[in-house]
Each structure stands twice: as C-alpha cells, then as structure tokens.
Amino acid sequence: EILIKATEYGALGAALSGAGPTLLTLVDTNSLRKAELEQFLIQTLGRAGIKAETMWLKPCATGPEITILQGEESGGSLLERIKGEVRA
C-alpha cells in the first residue's frame, strides 16, 4: 500500500529494501506535506501491526571519502581488517 500510495501523500517515490526492514520514501526538502506523509507511513504500518519510526535524512552531496592507509596503520588486507565484522 505504501509503495502504491506514497506519492498521493507528498512523496516523490518509495522503495522497500531487499531484506525488508527498511522502507525509503523520497520527499522534496521544501515540501509542505512532510507531516502528512509521515502520518500516512506510521498509520499504514501500524494497521499492519508494524511499529516503525521515521528518520529525516539528507543525501550526502559529496559522496564517500576514501582514505588510503600505508605502512603499519593499514592493518593488512581488506579481508583481514573486516574479519569478524561481516556475518553471513
């Protein structure tokens, strides 16, 4: 329902993450309908028995930063540095 009707409540678009725990709606920063959209989202999810919270985020205009470490600071290969952080 949210994916179909979000634009009727001021969203520019909506998407559900592949894993399912995250729902994303896009809205113009200057939109006067943000509160209306938020209410629609919370009420729609609530009717389905899903407790949710909204987070208003701004996109990063500069993109990711990459820091290349050299010498002992690098800690080895990427796989060695992330070992234990990635779970299947």
Short mmCIF file of N, CA, C and O in Angstrom, two decimals:
data_model
loop_
_atom_site.label_atom_id
_atom_site.label_comp_id
_atom_site.label_asym_id
_atom_site.label_seq_id
_atom_site.Cartn_x
_atom_site.Cartn_y
_atom_site.Cartn_z
N GLU A 1 0.83 -1.20 0.00
CA GLU A 1 0.00 0.00 0.00
C GLU A 1 0.87 1.26 0.00
O GLU A 1 0.59 2.21 -0.72
N ILE A 2 1.92 1.25 0.80
CA ILE A 2 2.80 2.43 0.87
C ILE A 2 3.49 2.67 -0.47
O ILE A 2 3.54 3.80 -0.95
N LEU A 3 3.98 1.62 -1.07
CA LEU A 3 4.67 1.78 -2.36
C LEU A 3 3.73 2.32 -3.43
O LEU A 3 4.14 3.07 -4.30
N ILE A 4 2.48 1.96 -3.35
CA ILE A 4 1.50 2.40 -4.34
C ILE A 4 0.99 3.82 -4.06
O ILE A 4 0.84 4.61 -4.98
N LYS A 5 0.75 4.14 -2.78
CA LYS A 5 0.07 5.39 -2.45
C LYS A 5 0.96 6.51 -1.90
O LYS A 5 0.46 7.61 -1.68
N ALA A 6 2.23 6.28 -1.66
CA ALA A 6 3.09 7.30 -1.03
C ALA A 6 3.09 8.62 -1.80
O ALA A 6 3.10 9.69 -1.19
N THR A 7 3.04 8.56 -3.11
CA THR A 7 3.06 9.80 -3.90
C THR A 7 1.78 10.61 -3.71
O THR A 7 1.79 11.82 -3.88
N GLU A 8 0.70 9.96 -3.30
CA GLU A 8 -0.55 10.68 -3.03
C GLU A 8 -0.44 11.52 -1.75
O GLU A 8 -1.27 12.38 -1.50
N TYR A 9 0.59 11.24 -0.95
CA TYR A 9 0.79 11.94 0.32
C TYR A 9 2.04 12.81 0.31
O TYR A 9 2.53 13.20 1.36
N GLY A 10 2.55 13.10 -0.87
CA GLY A 10 3.65 14.04 -1.00
C GLY A 10 5.01 13.45 -1.29
O GLY A 10 5.98 14.19 -1.48
N ALA A 11 5.14 12.13 -1.31
CA ALA A 11 6.43 11.51 -1.61
C ALA A 11 6.75 11.64 -3.10
O ALA A 11 5.85 11.63 -3.94
N LEU A 12 8.03 11.75 -3.41
CA LEU A 12 8.46 11.72 -4.81
C LEU A 12 8.58 10.28 -5.29
O LEU A 12 8.53 10.01 -6.47
N GLY A 13 8.73 9.35 -4.35
CA GLY A 13 8.84 7.93 -4.66
C GLY A 13 9.03 7.16 -3.38
O GLY A 13 9.24 7.73 -2.30
N ALA A 14 8.97 5.83 -3.46
CA ALA A 14 9.13 4.97 -2.30
C ALA A 14 9.77 3.66 -2.75
O ALA A 14 9.58 3.22 -3.88
N ALA A 15 10.53 3.04 -1.83
CA ALA A 15 11.17 1.77 -2.13
C ALA A 15 11.30 0.96 -0.84
O ALA A 15 11.44 1.52 0.25
N LEU A 16 11.24 -0.35 -0.97
CA LEU A 16 11.42 -1.28 0.14
C LEU A 16 12.76 -1.96 -0.04
O LEU A 16 13.07 -2.43 -1.14
N SER A 17 13.55 -2.03 1.03
CA SER A 17 14.86 -2.68 0.90
C SER A 17 14.67 -4.15 0.57
O SER A 17 13.65 -4.75 0.91
N GLY A 18 15.67 -4.75 -0.05
CA GLY A 18 15.59 -6.15 -0.42
C GLY A 18 15.38 -7.06 0.77
O GLY A 18 14.66 -8.04 0.70
N ALA A 19 16.00 -6.73 1.90
CA ALA A 19 15.87 -7.55 3.11
C ALA A 19 14.57 -7.27 3.84
O ALA A 19 14.13 -8.06 4.65
N GLY A 20 13.95 -6.12 3.58
CA GLY A 20 12.66 -5.84 4.14
C GLY A 20 12.56 -4.94 5.36
O GLY A 20 11.51 -4.40 5.62
N PRO A 21 13.61 -4.74 6.16
CA PRO A 21 13.41 -3.94 7.37
C PRO A 21 13.41 -2.43 7.15
O PRO A 21 13.10 -1.68 8.06
N THR A 22 13.73 -2.00 5.95
CA THR A 22 13.81 -0.56 5.70
C THR A 22 12.91 -0.17 4.54
O THR A 22 12.91 -0.80 3.50
N LEU A 23 12.16 0.89 4.77
CA LEU A 23 11.31 1.48 3.76
C LEU A 23 11.82 2.89 3.54
O LEU A 23 12.04 3.63 4.50
N LEU A 24 12.02 3.28 2.30
CA LEU A 24 12.57 4.59 1.96
C LEU A 24 11.53 5.35 1.15
O LEU A 24 10.98 4.83 0.19
N THR A 25 11.26 6.58 1.58
CA THR A 25 10.46 7.47 0.77
C THR A 25 11.28 8.72 0.53
O THR A 25 12.02 9.16 1.39
N LEU A 26 11.17 9.26 -0.66
CA LEU A 26 11.89 10.48 -1.02
C LEU A 26 10.91 11.63 -1.05
O LEU A 26 9.79 11.48 -1.55
N VAL A 27 11.33 12.76 -0.51
CA VAL A 27 10.45 13.93 -0.46
C VAL A 27 11.29 15.18 -0.65
O VAL A 27 12.45 15.24 -0.24
N ASP A 28 10.72 16.16 -1.30
CA ASP A 28 11.40 17.44 -1.51
C ASP A 28 11.60 18.13 -0.17
O ASP A 28 10.67 18.18 0.66
N THR A 29 12.78 18.65 0.08
CA THR A 29 13.09 19.33 1.34
C THR A 29 12.10 20.45 1.64
O THR A 29 11.74 20.68 2.79
N ASN A 30 11.63 21.13 0.62
CA ASN A 30 10.73 22.27 0.80
C ASN A 30 9.25 21.88 0.79
O ASN A 30 8.39 22.76 0.84
N SER A 31 8.96 20.60 0.75
CA SER A 31 7.58 20.15 0.70
C SER A 31 6.83 20.54 1.97
O SER A 31 7.35 20.38 3.08
N LEU A 32 5.62 21.00 1.79
CA LEU A 32 4.76 21.33 2.93
C LEU A 32 3.96 20.11 3.38
O LEU A 32 3.16 20.20 4.31
N ARG A 33 4.21 18.96 2.75
CA ARG A 33 3.42 17.76 3.01
C ARG A 33 4.19 16.71 3.80
O ARG A 33 3.74 15.57 3.93
N LYS A 34 5.34 17.07 4.36
CA LYS A 34 6.16 16.07 5.08
C LYS A 34 5.42 15.45 6.26
O LYS A 34 5.47 14.24 6.46
N ALA A 35 4.72 16.27 7.04
CA ALA A 35 3.97 15.75 8.20
C ALA A 35 2.86 14.81 7.74
O ALA A 35 2.61 13.77 8.36
N GLU A 36 2.21 15.16 6.65
CA GLU A 36 1.14 14.33 6.08
C GLU A 36 1.71 12.97 5.64
O GLU A 36 1.11 11.92 5.91
N LEU A 37 2.84 12.99 4.98
CA LEU A 37 3.48 11.76 4.54
C LEU A 37 3.89 10.90 5.73
O LEU A 37 3.63 9.70 5.76
N GLU A 38 4.49 11.53 6.72
CA GLU A 38 4.93 10.79 7.91
C GLU A 38 3.74 10.13 8.61
O GLU A 38 3.81 8.96 8.99
N GLN A 39 2.65 10.84 8.74
CA GLN A 39 1.45 10.30 9.37
C GLN A 39 0.91 9.11 8.56
O GLN A 39 0.54 8.08 9.12
N PHE A 40 0.86 9.25 7.25
CA PHE A 40 0.42 8.15 6.38
C PHE A 40 1.29 6.91 6.59
O PHE A 40 0.78 5.80 6.73
N LEU A 41 2.60 7.08 6.63
CA LEU A 41 3.51 5.96 6.79
C LEU A 41 3.30 5.24 8.12
O LEU A 41 3.14 4.02 8.17
N ILE A 42 3.30 6.00 9.20
CA ILE A 42 3.16 5.42 10.54
C ILE A 42 1.80 4.73 10.70
O ILE A 42 1.72 3.62 11.23
N GLN A 43 0.73 5.38 10.23
CA GLN A 43 -0.60 4.78 10.37
C GLN A 43 -0.77 3.53 9.51
O GLN A 43 -1.35 2.54 9.95
N THR A 44 -0.24 3.56 8.31
CA THR A 44 -0.35 2.40 7.41
C THR A 44 0.40 1.21 7.99
O THR A 44 -0.12 0.08 8.01
N LEU A 45 1.60 1.44 8.46
CA LEU A 45 2.37 0.36 9.07
C LEU A 45 1.71 -0.11 10.36
O LEU A 45 1.66 -1.32 10.65
N GLY A 46 1.20 0.82 11.15
CA GLY A 46 0.53 0.47 12.40
C GLY A 46 -0.67 -0.43 12.20
O GLY A 46 -0.90 -1.36 12.96
N ARG A 47 -1.45 -0.15 11.15
CA ARG A 47 -2.61 -1.02 10.84
C ARG A 47 -2.18 -2.44 10.52
O ARG A 47 -2.94 -3.38 10.72
N ALA A 48 -0.96 -2.59 10.04
CA ALA A 48 -0.44 -3.93 9.72
C ALA A 48 0.28 -4.55 10.93
O ALA A 48 0.88 -5.61 10.81
N GLY A 49 0.23 -3.85 12.08
CA GLY A 49 0.88 -4.37 13.28
C GLY A 49 2.39 -4.14 13.31
O GLY A 49 3.10 -4.80 14.05
N ILE A 50 2.87 -3.20 12.51
CA ILE A 50 4.30 -2.92 12.43
C ILE A 50 4.60 -1.60 13.13
O ILE A 50 4.09 -0.56 12.74
N LYS A 51 5.42 -1.67 14.17
CA LYS A 51 5.84 -0.47 14.86
C LYS A 51 7.04 0.09 14.10
O LYS A 51 7.98 -0.63 13.78
N ALA A 52 7.00 1.38 13.80
CA ALA A 52 8.07 1.97 13.00
C ALA A 52 8.42 3.36 13.52
O ALA A 52 7.64 3.97 14.24
N GLU A 53 9.58 3.81 13.14
CA GLU A 53 9.98 5.18 13.43
C GLU A 53 10.47 5.81 12.14
O GLU A 53 10.97 5.11 11.25
N THR A 54 10.30 7.10 12.01
CA THR A 54 10.78 7.79 10.82
C THR A 54 12.07 8.51 11.15
O THR A 54 12.32 8.91 12.28
N MET A 55 12.89 8.64 10.14
CA MET A 55 14.16 9.36 10.25
C MET A 55 14.26 10.26 9.03
O MET A 55 14.18 9.78 7.90
N TRP A 56 14.38 11.55 9.25
CA TRP A 56 14.51 12.50 8.15
C TRP A 56 15.99 12.69 7.88
O TRP A 56 16.73 13.23 8.70
N LEU A 57 16.44 12.23 6.74
CA LEU A 57 17.86 12.28 6.37
C LEU A 57 18.05 13.12 5.11
O LEU A 57 17.17 13.18 4.26
N LYS A 58 19.22 13.73 5.02
CA LYS A 58 19.57 14.48 3.82
C LYS A 58 20.63 13.69 3.06
O LYS A 58 21.55 13.14 3.67
N PRO A 59 20.52 13.64 1.74
CA PRO A 59 21.55 12.92 0.98
C PRO A 59 22.89 13.64 1.06
O PRO A 59 22.94 14.87 1.17
N CYS A 60 23.95 12.88 1.00
CA CYS A 60 25.29 13.44 1.00
C CYS A 60 25.64 13.86 -0.42
O CYS A 60 25.65 13.03 -1.33
N ALA A 61 25.89 15.13 -0.62
CA ALA A 61 26.16 15.65 -1.96
C ALA A 61 27.58 15.36 -2.43
O ALA A 61 27.86 15.41 -3.63
N THR A 62 28.49 15.05 -1.52
CA THR A 62 29.88 14.86 -1.91
C THR A 62 30.26 13.40 -2.14
O THR A 62 31.31 13.12 -2.69
N GLY A 63 29.45 12.47 -1.69
CA GLY A 63 29.76 11.06 -1.87
C GLY A 63 30.72 10.54 -0.82
O GLY A 63 31.09 11.25 0.11
N PRO A 64 31.16 9.29 -0.95
CA PRO A 64 32.02 8.70 0.06
C PRO A 64 33.43 9.26 0.01
O PRO A 64 33.89 9.75 -1.03
N GLU A 65 34.12 9.18 1.14
CA GLU A 65 35.54 9.56 1.21
C GLU A 65 36.35 8.28 1.34
O GLU A 65 35.98 7.39 2.08
N ILE A 66 37.44 8.22 0.65
CA ILE A 66 38.32 7.06 0.72
C ILE A 66 39.65 7.51 1.31
O ILE A 66 40.26 8.46 0.83
N THR A 67 40.07 6.83 2.37
CA THR A 67 41.35 7.12 3.00
C THR A 67 42.25 5.91 2.78
O THR A 67 41.89 4.79 3.18
N ILE A 68 43.37 6.12 2.17
CA ILE A 68 44.31 5.03 1.94
C ILE A 68 45.37 5.09 3.02
O ILE A 68 46.09 6.08 3.16
N LEU A 69 45.44 4.01 3.81
CA LEU A 69 46.42 3.92 4.89
C LEU A 69 47.65 3.20 4.37
O LEU A 69 47.55 2.27 3.57
N GLN A 70 48.80 3.63 4.83
CA GLN A 70 50.04 2.99 4.40
C GLN A 70 50.82 2.52 5.62
O GLN A 70 50.64 3.02 6.72
N GLY A 71 51.67 1.54 5.39
CA GLY A 71 52.53 1.05 6.46
C GLY A 71 51.75 0.25 7.48
O GLY A 71 50.77 -0.41 7.18
N GLU A 72 52.21 0.32 8.74
CA GLU A 72 51.60 -0.47 9.81
C GLU A 72 50.17 -0.03 10.11
O GLU A 72 49.39 -0.81 10.64
N GLU A 73 49.80 1.21 9.80
CA GLU A 73 48.45 1.70 10.05
C GLU A 73 47.41 0.91 9.26
O GLU A 73 46.26 0.81 9.67
N SER A 74 47.82 0.37 8.11
CA SER A 74 46.85 -0.27 7.23
C SER A 74 46.24 -1.53 7.83
O SER A 74 45.13 -1.89 7.50
N GLY A 75 46.96 -2.22 8.70
CA GLY A 75 46.40 -3.41 9.34
C GLY A 75 46.24 -4.59 8.42
O GLY A 75 45.52 -5.52 8.73
N GLY A 76 46.86 -4.61 7.28
CA GLY A 76 46.77 -5.74 6.38
C GLY A 76 45.73 -5.54 5.29
O GLY A 76 45.30 -4.44 5.00
N SER A 77 45.31 -6.67 4.71
CA SER A 77 44.36 -6.63 3.60
C SER A 77 42.97 -6.23 4.08
O SER A 77 42.68 -6.25 5.28
N LEU A 78 42.12 -5.89 3.15
CA LEU A 78 40.74 -5.53 3.49
C LEU A 78 40.06 -6.67 4.25
O LEU A 78 39.41 -6.44 5.25
N LEU A 79 40.24 -7.90 3.78
CA LEU A 79 39.61 -9.03 4.44
C LEU A 79 40.10 -9.19 5.88
O LEU A 79 39.33 -9.51 6.78
N GLU A 80 41.39 -8.94 6.11
CA GLU A 80 41.93 -9.03 7.47
C GLU A 80 41.36 -7.93 8.36
O GLU A 80 41.08 -8.13 9.53
N ARG A 81 41.14 -6.74 7.78
CA ARG A 81 40.63 -5.61 8.59
C ARG A 81 39.16 -5.78 8.94
O ARG A 81 38.72 -5.32 9.98
N ILE A 82 38.35 -6.43 8.08
CA ILE A 82 36.93 -6.55 8.36
C ILE A 82 36.57 -7.90 8.97
O ILE A 82 35.41 -8.15 9.29
N LYS A 83 37.55 -8.77 9.17
CA LYS A 83 37.29 -10.10 9.73
C LYS A 83 36.56 -9.95 11.05
O LYS A 83 36.95 -9.16 11.89
N GLY A 84 35.49 -10.68 11.22
CA GLY A 84 34.70 -10.61 12.43
C GLY A 84 33.58 -9.59 12.35
O GLY A 84 32.67 -9.60 13.15
N GLU A 85 33.64 -8.68 11.40
CA GLU A 85 32.59 -7.67 11.25
C GLU A 85 31.50 -8.10 10.27
O GLU A 85 30.40 -7.61 10.33
N VAL A 86 31.83 -9.01 9.38
CA VAL A 86 30.89 -9.44 8.36
C VAL A 86 30.34 -10.80 8.77
O VAL A 86 31.07 -11.72 9.07
N ARG A 87 29.02 -10.89 8.80
CA ARG A 87 28.37 -12.16 9.17
C ARG A 87 27.47 -12.60 8.02
O ARG A 87 26.76 -11.79 7.44
N ALA A 88 27.49 -13.87 7.75
CA ALA A 88 26.64 -14.39 6.66
C ALA A 88 25.27 -14.71 7.18
O ALA A 88 25.03 -14.93 8.29
#
